[in-house]
Coordinates of C-alpha atoms and ligand atoms in Angstrom, one line a residue:
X1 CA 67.3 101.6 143.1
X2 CA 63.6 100.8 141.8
X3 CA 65.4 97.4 141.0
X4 CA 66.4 96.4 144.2
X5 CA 63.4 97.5 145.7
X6 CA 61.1 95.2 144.0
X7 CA 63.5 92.1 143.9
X8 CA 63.2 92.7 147.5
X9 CA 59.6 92.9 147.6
X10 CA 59.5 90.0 145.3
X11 CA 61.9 87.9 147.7
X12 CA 59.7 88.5 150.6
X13 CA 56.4 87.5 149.1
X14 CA 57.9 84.6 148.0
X15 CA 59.4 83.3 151.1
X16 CA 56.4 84.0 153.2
X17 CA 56.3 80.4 152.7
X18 CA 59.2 79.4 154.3
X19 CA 58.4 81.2 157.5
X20 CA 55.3 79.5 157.6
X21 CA 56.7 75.7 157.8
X22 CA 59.5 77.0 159.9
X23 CA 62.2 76.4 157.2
X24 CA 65.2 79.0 156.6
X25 CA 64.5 82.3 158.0
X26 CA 64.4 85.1 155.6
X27 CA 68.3 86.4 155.4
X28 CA 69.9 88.6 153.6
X29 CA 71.3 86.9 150.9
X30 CA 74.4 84.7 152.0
X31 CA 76.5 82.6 150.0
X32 CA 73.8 80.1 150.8
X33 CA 71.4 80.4 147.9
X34 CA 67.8 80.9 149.0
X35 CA 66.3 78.7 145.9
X36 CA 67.8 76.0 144.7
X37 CA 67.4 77.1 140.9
X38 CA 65.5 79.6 139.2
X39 CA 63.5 78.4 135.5
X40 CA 62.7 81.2 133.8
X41 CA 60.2 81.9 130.4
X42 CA 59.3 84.8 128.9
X43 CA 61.1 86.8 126.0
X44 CA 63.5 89.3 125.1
X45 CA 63.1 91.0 128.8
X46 CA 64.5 87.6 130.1
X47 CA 66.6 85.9 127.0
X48 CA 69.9 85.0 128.2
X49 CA 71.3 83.5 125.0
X50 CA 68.5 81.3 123.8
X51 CA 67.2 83.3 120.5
X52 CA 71.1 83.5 118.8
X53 CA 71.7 79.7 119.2
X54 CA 67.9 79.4 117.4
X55 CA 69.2 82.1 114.4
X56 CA 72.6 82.9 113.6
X57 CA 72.8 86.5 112.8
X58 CA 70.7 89.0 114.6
X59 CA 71.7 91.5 116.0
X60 CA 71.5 90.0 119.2
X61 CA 74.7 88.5 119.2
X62 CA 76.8 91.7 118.2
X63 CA 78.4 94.9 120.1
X64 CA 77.1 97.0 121.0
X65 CA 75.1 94.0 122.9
X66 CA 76.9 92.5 126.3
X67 CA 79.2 95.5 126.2
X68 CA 79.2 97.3 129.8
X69 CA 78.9 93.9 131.7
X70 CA 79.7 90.7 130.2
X71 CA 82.0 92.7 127.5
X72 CA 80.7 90.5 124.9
X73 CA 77.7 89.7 123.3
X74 CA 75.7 87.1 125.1
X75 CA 72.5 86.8 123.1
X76 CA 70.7 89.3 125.8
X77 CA 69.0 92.4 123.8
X78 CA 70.8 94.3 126.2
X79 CA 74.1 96.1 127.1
X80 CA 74.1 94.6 130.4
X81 CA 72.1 92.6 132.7
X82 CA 68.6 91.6 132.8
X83 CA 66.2 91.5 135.5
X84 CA 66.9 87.9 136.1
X85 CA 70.2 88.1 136.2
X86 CA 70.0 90.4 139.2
X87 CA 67.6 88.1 140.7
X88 CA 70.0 84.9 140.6
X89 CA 72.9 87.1 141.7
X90 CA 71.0 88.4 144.7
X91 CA 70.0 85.2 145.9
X92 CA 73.6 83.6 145.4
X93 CA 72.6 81.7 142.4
X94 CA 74.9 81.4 138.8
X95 CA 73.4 83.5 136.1
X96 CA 70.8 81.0 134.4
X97 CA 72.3 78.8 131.5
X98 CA 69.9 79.4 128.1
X99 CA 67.8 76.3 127.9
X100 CA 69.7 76.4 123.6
X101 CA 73.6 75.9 125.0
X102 CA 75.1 72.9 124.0
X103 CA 76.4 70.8 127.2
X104 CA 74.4 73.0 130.0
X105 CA 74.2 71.9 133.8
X106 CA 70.7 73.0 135.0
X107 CA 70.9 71.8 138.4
X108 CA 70.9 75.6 139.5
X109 CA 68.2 76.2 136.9
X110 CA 67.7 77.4 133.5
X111 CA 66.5 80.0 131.1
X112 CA 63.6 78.8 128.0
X113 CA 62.4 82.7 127.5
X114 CA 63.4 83.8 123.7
X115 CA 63.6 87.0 122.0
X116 CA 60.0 87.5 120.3
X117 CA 58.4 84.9 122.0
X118 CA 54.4 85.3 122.1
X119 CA 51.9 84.2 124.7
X120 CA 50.1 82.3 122.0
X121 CA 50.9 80.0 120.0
X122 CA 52.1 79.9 116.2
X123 CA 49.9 77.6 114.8
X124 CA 47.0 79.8 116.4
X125 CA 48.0 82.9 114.7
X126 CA 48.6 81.5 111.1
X127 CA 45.4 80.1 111.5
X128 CA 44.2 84.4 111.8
X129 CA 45.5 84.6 108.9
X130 CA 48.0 86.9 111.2
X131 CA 51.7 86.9 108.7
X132 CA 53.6 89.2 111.2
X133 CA 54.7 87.1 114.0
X134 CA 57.7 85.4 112.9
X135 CA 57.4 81.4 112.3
X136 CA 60.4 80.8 115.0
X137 CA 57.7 78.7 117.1
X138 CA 59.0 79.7 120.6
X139 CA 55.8 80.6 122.2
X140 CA 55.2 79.9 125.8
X141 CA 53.7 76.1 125.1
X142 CA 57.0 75.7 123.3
X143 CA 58.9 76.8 126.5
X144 CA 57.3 74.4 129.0
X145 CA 57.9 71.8 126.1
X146 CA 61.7 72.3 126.7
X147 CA 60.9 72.3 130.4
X148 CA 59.5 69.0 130.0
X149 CA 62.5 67.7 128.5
X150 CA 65.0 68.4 131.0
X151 CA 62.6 68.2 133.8
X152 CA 63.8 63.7 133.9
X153 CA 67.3 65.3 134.2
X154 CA 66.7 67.6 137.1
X155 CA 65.1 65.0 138.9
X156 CA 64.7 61.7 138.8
X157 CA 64.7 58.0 140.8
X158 CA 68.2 57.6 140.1
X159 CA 69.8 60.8 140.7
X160 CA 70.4 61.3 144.4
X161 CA 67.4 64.1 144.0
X162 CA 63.9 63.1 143.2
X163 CA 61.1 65.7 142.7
X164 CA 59.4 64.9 145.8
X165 CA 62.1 63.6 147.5
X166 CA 63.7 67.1 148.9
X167 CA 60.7 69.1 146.9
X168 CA 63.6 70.4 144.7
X169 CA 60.9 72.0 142.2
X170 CA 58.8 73.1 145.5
X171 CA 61.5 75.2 146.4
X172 CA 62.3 76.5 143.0
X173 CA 61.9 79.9 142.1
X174 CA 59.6 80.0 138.5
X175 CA 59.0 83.3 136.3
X176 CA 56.2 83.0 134.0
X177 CA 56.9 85.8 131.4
X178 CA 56.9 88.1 130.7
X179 CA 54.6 87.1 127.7
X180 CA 52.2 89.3 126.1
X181 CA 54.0 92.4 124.6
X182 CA 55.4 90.7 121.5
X183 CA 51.6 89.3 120.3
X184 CA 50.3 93.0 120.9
X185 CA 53.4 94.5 118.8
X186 CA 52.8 91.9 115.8
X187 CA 49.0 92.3 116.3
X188 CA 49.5 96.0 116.0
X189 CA 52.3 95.8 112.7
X190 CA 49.0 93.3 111.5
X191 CA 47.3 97.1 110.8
X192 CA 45.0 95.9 113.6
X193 CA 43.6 99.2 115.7
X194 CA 44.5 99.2 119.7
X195 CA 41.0 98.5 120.4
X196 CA 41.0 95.3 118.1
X197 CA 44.4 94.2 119.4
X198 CA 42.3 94.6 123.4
X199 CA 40.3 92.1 122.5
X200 CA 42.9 89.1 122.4
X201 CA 43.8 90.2 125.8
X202 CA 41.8 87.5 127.9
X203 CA 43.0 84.9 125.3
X204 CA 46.5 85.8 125.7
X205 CA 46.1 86.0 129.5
X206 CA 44.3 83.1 129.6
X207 CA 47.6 81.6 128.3
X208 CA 49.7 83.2 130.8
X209 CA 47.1 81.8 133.7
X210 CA 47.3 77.9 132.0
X211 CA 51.2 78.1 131.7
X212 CA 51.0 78.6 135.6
X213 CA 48.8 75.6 135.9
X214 CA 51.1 73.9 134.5
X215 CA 54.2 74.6 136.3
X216 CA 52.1 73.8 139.6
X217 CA 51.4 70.7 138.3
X218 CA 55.1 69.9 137.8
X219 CA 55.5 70.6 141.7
X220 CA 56.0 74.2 141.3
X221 CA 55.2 76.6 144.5
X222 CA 57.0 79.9 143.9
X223 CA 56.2 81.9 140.7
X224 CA 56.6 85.2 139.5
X225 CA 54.4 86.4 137.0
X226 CA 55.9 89.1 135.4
X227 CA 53.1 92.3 133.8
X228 CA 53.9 94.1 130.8
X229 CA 55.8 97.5 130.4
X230 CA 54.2 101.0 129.8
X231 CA 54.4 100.3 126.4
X232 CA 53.4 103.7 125.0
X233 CA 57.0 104.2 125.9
X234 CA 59.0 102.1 124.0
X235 CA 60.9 103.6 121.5
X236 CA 59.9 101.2 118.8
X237 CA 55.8 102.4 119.5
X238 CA 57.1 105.7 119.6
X239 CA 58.6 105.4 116.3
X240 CA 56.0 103.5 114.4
X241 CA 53.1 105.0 115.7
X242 CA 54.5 108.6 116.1
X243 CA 51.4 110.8 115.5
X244 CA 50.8 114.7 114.6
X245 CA 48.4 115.4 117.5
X246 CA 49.8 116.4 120.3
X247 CA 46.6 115.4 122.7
X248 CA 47.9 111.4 121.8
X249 CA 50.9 112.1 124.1
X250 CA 50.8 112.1 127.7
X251 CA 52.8 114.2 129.7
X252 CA 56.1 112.2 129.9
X253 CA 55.5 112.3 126.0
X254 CA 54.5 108.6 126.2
X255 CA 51.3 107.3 123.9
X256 CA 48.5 107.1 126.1
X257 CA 46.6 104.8 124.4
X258 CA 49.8 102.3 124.2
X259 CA 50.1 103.0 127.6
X260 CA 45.9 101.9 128.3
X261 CA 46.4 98.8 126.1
X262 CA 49.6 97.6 128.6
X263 CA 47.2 98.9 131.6
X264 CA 44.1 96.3 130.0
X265 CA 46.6 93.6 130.0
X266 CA 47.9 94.5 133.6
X267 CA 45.0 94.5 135.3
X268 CA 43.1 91.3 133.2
X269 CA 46.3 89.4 134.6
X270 CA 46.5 90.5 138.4
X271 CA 42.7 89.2 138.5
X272 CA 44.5 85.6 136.5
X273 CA 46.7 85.8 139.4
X274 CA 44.3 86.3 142.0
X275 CA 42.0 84.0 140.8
X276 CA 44.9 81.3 140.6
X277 CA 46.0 82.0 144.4
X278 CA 42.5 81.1 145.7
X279 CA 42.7 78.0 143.5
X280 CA 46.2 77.0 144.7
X281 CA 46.4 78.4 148.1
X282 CA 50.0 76.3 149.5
X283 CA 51.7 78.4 146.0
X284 CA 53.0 81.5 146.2
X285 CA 52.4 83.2 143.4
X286 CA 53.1 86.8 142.9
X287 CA 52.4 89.3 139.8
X288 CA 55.4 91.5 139.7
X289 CA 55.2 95.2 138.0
X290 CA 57.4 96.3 136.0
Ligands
LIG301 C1 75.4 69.5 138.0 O1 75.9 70.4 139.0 C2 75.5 70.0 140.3 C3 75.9 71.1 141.3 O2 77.1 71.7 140.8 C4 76.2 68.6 140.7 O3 75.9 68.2 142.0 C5 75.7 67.6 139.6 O4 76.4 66.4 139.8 C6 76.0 68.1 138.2 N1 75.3 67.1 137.3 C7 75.9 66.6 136.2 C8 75.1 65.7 135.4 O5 77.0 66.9 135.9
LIG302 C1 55.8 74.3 117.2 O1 56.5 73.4 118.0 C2 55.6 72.5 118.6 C3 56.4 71.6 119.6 O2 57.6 71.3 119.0 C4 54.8 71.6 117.6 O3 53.9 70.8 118.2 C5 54.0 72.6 116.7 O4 53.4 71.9 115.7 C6 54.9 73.7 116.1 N1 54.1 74.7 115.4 C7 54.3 75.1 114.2 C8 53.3 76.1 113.7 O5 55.2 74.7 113.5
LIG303 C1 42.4 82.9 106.3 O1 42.7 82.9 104.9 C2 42.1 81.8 104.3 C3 42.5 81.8 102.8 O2 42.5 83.1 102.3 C4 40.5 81.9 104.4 O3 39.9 80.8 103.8 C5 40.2 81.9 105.9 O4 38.8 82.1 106.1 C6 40.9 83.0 106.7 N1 40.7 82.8 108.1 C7 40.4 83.8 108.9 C8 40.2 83.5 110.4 O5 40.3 85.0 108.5
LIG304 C1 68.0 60.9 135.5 O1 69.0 61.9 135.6 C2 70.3 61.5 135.1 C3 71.3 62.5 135.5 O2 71.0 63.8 134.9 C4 70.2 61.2 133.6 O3 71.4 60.9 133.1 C5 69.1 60.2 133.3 O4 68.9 60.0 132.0 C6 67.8 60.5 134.0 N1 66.9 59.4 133.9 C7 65.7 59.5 133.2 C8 64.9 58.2 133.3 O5 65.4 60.4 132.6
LIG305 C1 49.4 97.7 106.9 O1 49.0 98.8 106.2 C2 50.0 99.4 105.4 C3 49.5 100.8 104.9 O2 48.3 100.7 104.4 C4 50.4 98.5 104.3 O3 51.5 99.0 103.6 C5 50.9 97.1 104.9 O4 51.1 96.2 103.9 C6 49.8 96.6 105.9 N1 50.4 95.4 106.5 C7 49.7 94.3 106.7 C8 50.4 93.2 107.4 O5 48.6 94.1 106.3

């Protein structure tokens, strides 16, 4: 229920746009798809298959994983569907192909987010000295690296489709993360303290806000930006953080301070956001809560 509402929040923010040069009304969704493709980035919230073709042999890519929907593992860290996959069905569009699978048509879009994938980069946290994050290189930069590659392939002079031609990229629907929530989890397993692991927030939002940019300049003019989860909640913080004093629990029996650390992050991002729609005032760009 909270799902649909917010996709359909989401869907009108994004196709104020429309209305205003008089394109396609906003529908309910037909068999017509309402973007031409969706790109997606981010991590395990939005993986669609990308992390198992990069390592065999996570758990990823075993039952229980796929088993209500798909009724096989797909490389999702879920049982069924993610949040984009609801989003591409309810605008008629094909579940996104994982940027990774061999032989992939991304006409209708694709998916570069990866399980674990930071905000910042690799080289930038080996350079902290900071050994927890996992040397799979996937971060964000990465991502738009891959969308660079298949960006010629999407569009191009000899394909019937350039970029500006029919603004295929301009009518695009992007999601930029989310990102964040892996860097504080290996910041926090670095025996850094909550309030050390608040201040790479700006840095990490700061790459959030510059991934953006960049999209825009590829012709991008509808993006999601995706915050981060109460993560005071997650079962993994619950577990490795679990603490004796009762007053560390709010009254869901989440961690509060977790749950303050997501909330920073939250709010430093909407004001990226805003900042980025008085920059780039002909982009829709909306920051969607989770
Ligand atoms: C990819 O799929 C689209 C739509 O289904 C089709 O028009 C296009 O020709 C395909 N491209 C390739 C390279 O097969
Ligand atoms: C990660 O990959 C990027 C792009 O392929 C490369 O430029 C960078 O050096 C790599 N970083 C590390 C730490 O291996
Ligand atoms: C990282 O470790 C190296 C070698 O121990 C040290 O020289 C360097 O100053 C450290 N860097 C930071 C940012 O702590
Ligand atoms: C243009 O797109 C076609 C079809 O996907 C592809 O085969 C070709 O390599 C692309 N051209 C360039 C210059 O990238
Ligand atoms: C964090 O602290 C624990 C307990 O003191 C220690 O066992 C662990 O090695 C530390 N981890 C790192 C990455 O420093």
């Amino acid at each position: 229920m909270t799902m649909r509402v917010s996709i359909a929040v989401l869907l009108v923010v994004l196709t104020i746009p429309c209305l205003l040069h008089g394109a396609d009304a906003v529908r309910r969704p037909t068999s017509k798809p309402l973007f031409p493709a969706i790109f997606s980035f981010g991590d395990s919230y939005a993986d669609t298959g990308n992390f198992v073709r990069l390592i065999s042999s996570v758990p990823f890519g075993n039952p229980p994983y796929g088993e209500t929907f798909f009724r096989h593992p797909t490389g999702r860290a879920s049982n069924g569907r993610l949040v984009v996959d609801f989003v591409a069905a309810a605008v008629s569009l094909p579940f996104l192909s994982p940027y990774l699978a061999e032989g992939q048509n991304f006409s209708t879009g694709a998916n570069f987010a990866v399980i674990g994938a930071t905000a910042l980069d690799l080289a930038y946290y080996q350079q902290q000295n900071i050994t927890t994050v996992p040397p799979f290189n996937t971060s964000l930069s990465v991502q738009l690296g891959w969308f660079d590659q298949i960006k010629p392939s999407l569009c191009n002079a000899t394909t019937t489709r350039g970029c500006d031609d029919d603004d295929y990229l301009g009518k695009s629907l992007f999601f930029m993360g989310e990102f964040g929530g892996n860097d504080y989890v290996f910041l926090l397993a670095a025996n850094k303290s909550v309030a050390q692991t608040k201040t790479y927030v700006p840095a990490i939002v700061k790459a959030i806000g510059d991934g953006v940019e960049r999209l825009i300049q590829h012709g991008a003019r509808r993006i999601v930006v995706p915050g981060n989860v109460p993560m005071g909640c997650l079962p993994i913080i619950l577990t490795l953080y679990a603490s004796p004093d009762p007053s560390d629990y709010d009254r869901y029996g989440c961690l509060h301070e977790f749950n303050g650390l997501a909330r920073y992050h939250n709010e430093q991002l909407r004001m990226q956001v805003q900042a980025l729609r008085i920059r780039h005032p002909h982009t829709a760009i909306a920051f969607a809560d989770y």
